[in-house]
Short mmCIF file of C-alpha atoms in Angstrom, two decimals:
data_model
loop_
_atom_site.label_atom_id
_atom_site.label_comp_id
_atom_site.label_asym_id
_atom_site.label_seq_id
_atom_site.Cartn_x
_atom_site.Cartn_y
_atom_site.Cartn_z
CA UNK A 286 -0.30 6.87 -41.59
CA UNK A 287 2.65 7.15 -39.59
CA UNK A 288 3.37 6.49 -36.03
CA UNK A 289 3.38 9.39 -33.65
CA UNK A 290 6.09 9.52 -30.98
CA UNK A 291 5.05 9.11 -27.22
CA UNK A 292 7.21 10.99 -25.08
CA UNK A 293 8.04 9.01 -21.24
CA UNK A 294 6.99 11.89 -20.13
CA UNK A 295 3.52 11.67 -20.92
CA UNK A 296 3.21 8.03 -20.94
CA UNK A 297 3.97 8.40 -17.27
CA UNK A 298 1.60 10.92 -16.39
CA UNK A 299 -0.95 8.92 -18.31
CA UNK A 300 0.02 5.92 -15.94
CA UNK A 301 -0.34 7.89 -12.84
CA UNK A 302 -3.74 9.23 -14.04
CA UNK A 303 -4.99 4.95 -14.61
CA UNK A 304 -3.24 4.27 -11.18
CA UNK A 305 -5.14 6.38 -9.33
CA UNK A 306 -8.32 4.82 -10.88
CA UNK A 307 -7.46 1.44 -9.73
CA UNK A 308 -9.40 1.60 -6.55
CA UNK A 309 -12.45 3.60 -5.37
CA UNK A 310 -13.43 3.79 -1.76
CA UNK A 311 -16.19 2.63 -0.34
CA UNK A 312 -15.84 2.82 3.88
CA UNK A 313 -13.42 3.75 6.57
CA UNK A 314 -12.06 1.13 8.71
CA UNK A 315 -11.99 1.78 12.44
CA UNK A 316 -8.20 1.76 13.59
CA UNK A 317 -7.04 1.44 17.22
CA UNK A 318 -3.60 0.94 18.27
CA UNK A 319 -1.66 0.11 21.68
CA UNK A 320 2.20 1.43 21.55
CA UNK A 321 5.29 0.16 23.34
CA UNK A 322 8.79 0.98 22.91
CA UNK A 323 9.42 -2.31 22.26
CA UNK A 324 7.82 -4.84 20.37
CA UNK A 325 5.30 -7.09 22.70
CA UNK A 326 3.76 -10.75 21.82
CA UNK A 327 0.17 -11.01 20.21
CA UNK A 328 -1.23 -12.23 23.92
CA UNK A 329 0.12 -8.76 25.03
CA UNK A 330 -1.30 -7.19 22.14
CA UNK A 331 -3.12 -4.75 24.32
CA UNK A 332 -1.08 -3.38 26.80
CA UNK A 333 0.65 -0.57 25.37
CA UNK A 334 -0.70 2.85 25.57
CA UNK A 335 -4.11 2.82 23.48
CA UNK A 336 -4.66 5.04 20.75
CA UNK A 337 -8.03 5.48 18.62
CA UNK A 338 -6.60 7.36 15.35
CA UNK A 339 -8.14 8.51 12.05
CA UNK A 340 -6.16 9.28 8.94
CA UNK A 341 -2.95 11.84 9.51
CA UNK A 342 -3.00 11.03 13.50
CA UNK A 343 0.22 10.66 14.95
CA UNK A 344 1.02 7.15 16.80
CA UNK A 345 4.96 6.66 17.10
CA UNK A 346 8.19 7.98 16.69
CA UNK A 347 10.77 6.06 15.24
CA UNK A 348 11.25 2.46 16.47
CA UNK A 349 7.99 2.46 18.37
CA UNK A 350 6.33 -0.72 17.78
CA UNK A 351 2.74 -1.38 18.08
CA UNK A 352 -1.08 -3.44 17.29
CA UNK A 353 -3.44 -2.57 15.13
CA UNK A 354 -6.49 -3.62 15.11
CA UNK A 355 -8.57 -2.53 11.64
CA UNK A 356 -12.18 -3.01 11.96
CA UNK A 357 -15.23 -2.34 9.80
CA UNK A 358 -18.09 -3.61 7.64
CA UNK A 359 -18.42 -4.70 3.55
CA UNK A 360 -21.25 -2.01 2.17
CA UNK A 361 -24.26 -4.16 0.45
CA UNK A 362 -23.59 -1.91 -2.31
CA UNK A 363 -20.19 -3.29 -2.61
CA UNK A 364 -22.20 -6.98 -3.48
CA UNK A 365 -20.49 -8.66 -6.46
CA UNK A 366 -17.55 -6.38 -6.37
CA UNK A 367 -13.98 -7.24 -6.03
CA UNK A 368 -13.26 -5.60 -2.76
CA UNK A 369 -9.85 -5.25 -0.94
CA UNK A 370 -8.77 -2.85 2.07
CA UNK A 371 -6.02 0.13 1.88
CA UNK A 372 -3.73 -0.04 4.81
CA UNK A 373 -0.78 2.26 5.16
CA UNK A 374 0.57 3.14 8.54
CA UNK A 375 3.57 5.32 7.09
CA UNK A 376 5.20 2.24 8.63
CA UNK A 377 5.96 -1.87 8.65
CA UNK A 378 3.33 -3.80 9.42
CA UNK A 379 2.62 -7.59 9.97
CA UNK A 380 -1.14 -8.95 9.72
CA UNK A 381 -1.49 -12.12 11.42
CA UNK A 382 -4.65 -14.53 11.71
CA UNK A 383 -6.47 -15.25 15.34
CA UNK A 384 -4.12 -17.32 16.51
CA UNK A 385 -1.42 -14.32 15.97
CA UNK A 386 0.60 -16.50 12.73
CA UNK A 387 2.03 -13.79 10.54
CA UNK A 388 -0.29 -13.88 7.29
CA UNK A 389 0.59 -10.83 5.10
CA UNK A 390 3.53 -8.41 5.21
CA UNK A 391 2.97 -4.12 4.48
CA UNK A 392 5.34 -1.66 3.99
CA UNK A 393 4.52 2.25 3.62
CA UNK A 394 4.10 3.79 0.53
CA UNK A 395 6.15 6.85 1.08
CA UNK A 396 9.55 5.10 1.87
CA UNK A 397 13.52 6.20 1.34
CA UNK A 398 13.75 3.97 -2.09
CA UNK A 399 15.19 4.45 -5.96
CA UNK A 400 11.80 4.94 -7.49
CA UNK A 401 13.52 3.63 -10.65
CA UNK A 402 13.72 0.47 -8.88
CA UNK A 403 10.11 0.32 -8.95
CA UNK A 404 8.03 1.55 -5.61
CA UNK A 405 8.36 -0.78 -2.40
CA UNK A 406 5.11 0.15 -0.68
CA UNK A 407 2.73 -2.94 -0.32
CA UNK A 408 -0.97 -1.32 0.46
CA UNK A 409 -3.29 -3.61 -0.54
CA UNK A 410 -4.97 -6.58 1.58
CA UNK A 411 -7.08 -8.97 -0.81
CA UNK A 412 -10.69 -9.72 1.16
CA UNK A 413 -13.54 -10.89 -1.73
CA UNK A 414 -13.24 -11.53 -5.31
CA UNK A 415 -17.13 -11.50 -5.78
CA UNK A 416 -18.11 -10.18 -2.24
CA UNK A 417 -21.31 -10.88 -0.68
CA UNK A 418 -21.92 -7.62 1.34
CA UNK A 419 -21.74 -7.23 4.77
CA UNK A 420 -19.17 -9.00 5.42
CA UNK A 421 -17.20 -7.98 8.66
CA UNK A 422 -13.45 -6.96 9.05
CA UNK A 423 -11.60 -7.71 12.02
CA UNK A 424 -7.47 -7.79 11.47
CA UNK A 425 -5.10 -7.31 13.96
CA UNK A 426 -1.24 -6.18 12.69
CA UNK A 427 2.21 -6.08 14.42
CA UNK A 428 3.56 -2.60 13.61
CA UNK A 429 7.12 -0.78 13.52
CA UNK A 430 7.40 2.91 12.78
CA UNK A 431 10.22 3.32 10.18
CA UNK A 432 10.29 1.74 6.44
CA UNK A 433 12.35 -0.84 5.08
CA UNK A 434 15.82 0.50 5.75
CA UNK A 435 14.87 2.05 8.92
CA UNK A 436 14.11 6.01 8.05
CA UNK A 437 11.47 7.90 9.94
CA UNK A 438 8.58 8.69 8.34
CA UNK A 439 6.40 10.57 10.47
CA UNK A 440 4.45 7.80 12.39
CA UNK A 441 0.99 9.12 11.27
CA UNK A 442 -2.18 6.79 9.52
CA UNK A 443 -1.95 7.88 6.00
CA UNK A 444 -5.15 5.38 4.66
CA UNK A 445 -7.25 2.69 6.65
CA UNK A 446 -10.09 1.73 3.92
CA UNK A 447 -12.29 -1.04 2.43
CA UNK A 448 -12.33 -0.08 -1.20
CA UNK A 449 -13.59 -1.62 -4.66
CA UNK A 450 -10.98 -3.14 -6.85
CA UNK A 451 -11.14 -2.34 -10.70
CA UNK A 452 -9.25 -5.34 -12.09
CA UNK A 453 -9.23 -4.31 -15.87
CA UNK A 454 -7.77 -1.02 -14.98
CA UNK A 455 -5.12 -2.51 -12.48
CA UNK A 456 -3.91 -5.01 -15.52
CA UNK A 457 -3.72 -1.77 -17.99
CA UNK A 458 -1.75 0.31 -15.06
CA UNK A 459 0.88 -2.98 -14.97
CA UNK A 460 0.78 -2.84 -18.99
CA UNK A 461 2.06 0.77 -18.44
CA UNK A 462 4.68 0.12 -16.25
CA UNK A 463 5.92 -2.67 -19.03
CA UNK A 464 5.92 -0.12 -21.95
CA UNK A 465 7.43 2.62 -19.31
CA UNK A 466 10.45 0.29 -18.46
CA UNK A 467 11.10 -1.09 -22.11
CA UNK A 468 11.34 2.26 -22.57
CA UNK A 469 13.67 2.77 -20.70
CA UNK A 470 15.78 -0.02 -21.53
CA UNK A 471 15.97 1.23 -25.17
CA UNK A 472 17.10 4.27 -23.99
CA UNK A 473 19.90 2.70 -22.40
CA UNK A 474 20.53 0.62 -25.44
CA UNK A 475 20.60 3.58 -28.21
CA UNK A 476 22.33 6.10 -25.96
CA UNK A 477 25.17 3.87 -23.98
CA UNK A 478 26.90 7.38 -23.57
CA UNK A 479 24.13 9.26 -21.71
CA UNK A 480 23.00 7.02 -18.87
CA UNK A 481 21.56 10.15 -17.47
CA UNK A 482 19.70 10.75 -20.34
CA UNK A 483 18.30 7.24 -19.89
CA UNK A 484 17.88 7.34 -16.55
CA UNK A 485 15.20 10.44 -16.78
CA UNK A 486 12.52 8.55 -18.95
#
């Protein structure tokens, strides 16, 4: 039997359709923020103006700086699970440990980057690989409101969740993006003439 062609077209859409199966919700965390004009150490951490925000609230404008503080609880549902959270402040943000030592970097989703570069947005904080249930959350984050080269983005809370991880479906979304960019390479390789043409799988 022979092989059918697979246009990039459709393997694409097919890897948006696994991505967005990668993680299912399971609870809100609780965000409040304090904002300053200018950025403030973590025993200062609350003396900004506070803010208690939800998803698509406003806190900055760009160059505001601000902490976070993301709290919530592990459902008992969630027991056994690979649970992370999803934290996007349409900004950069810096989670550090009680002692305020930087522990894990974020950057928003939705930035000013060449998606054919790949996507720069870092979402994802790792919390239980098998967890227990009921565990509590309790981070605190350094924030700036623009991306990585420094372009407003409109200073709202896009996603503050704790969410189940589906690890076989995260491996076949990175399999996708390997077939998607040999792919592409090919395309380069067959057509040297059209780098347009290659450029739009």
């Amino acid at each position: 039997m022979p092989y059918q062609p697979v246009h990039p077209k459709a393997l694409h859409a097919l890897k948006k359709q696994i991505e967005q199966k990668i993680y299912t919700p399971l609870a809100p965390l609780s965000v409040k923020a304090w904002i300053t004009p200018e950025p403030v150490p973590y025993d200062r951490r609350e003396s900004g103006e506070p803010l208690t925000l939800q998803p698509g609230d406003a806190w900055g404008k760009l160059w505001d700086c601000g902490w976070f503080r993301f709290r919530g609880r592990v459902p008992e549902s969630a027991a056994g699970k690979k649970v992370v959270l999803l934290i996007d402040i349409n900004g950069e943000l810096c989670l550090v440990d009680h002692e305020g030592t930087p522990v894990q970097g974020l950057t928003n989703v939705n930035s000013e980057f060449d998606s054919r570069l790949g996507l720069p947005g870092k979402r994802v904080v790792h919390l239980a690989e098998h967890a227990a249930g009921g565990e509590t959350v309790d981070l605190w984050g350094d924030a700036g409101c623009n991306d990585l080269f420094g372009k407003y983005q409109g200073g709202t809370l896009k996603e503050a969740s704790i969410a189940e991880c589906h690890e076989e479906i995260r491996r076949l979304y990175y399999d996708f993006e390997v077939l998607a960019g040999a792919g592409r390479e090919s395309a380069r390789e067959l057509f040297p003439e059209s780098a347009s043409a290659a450029s739009a799988l």
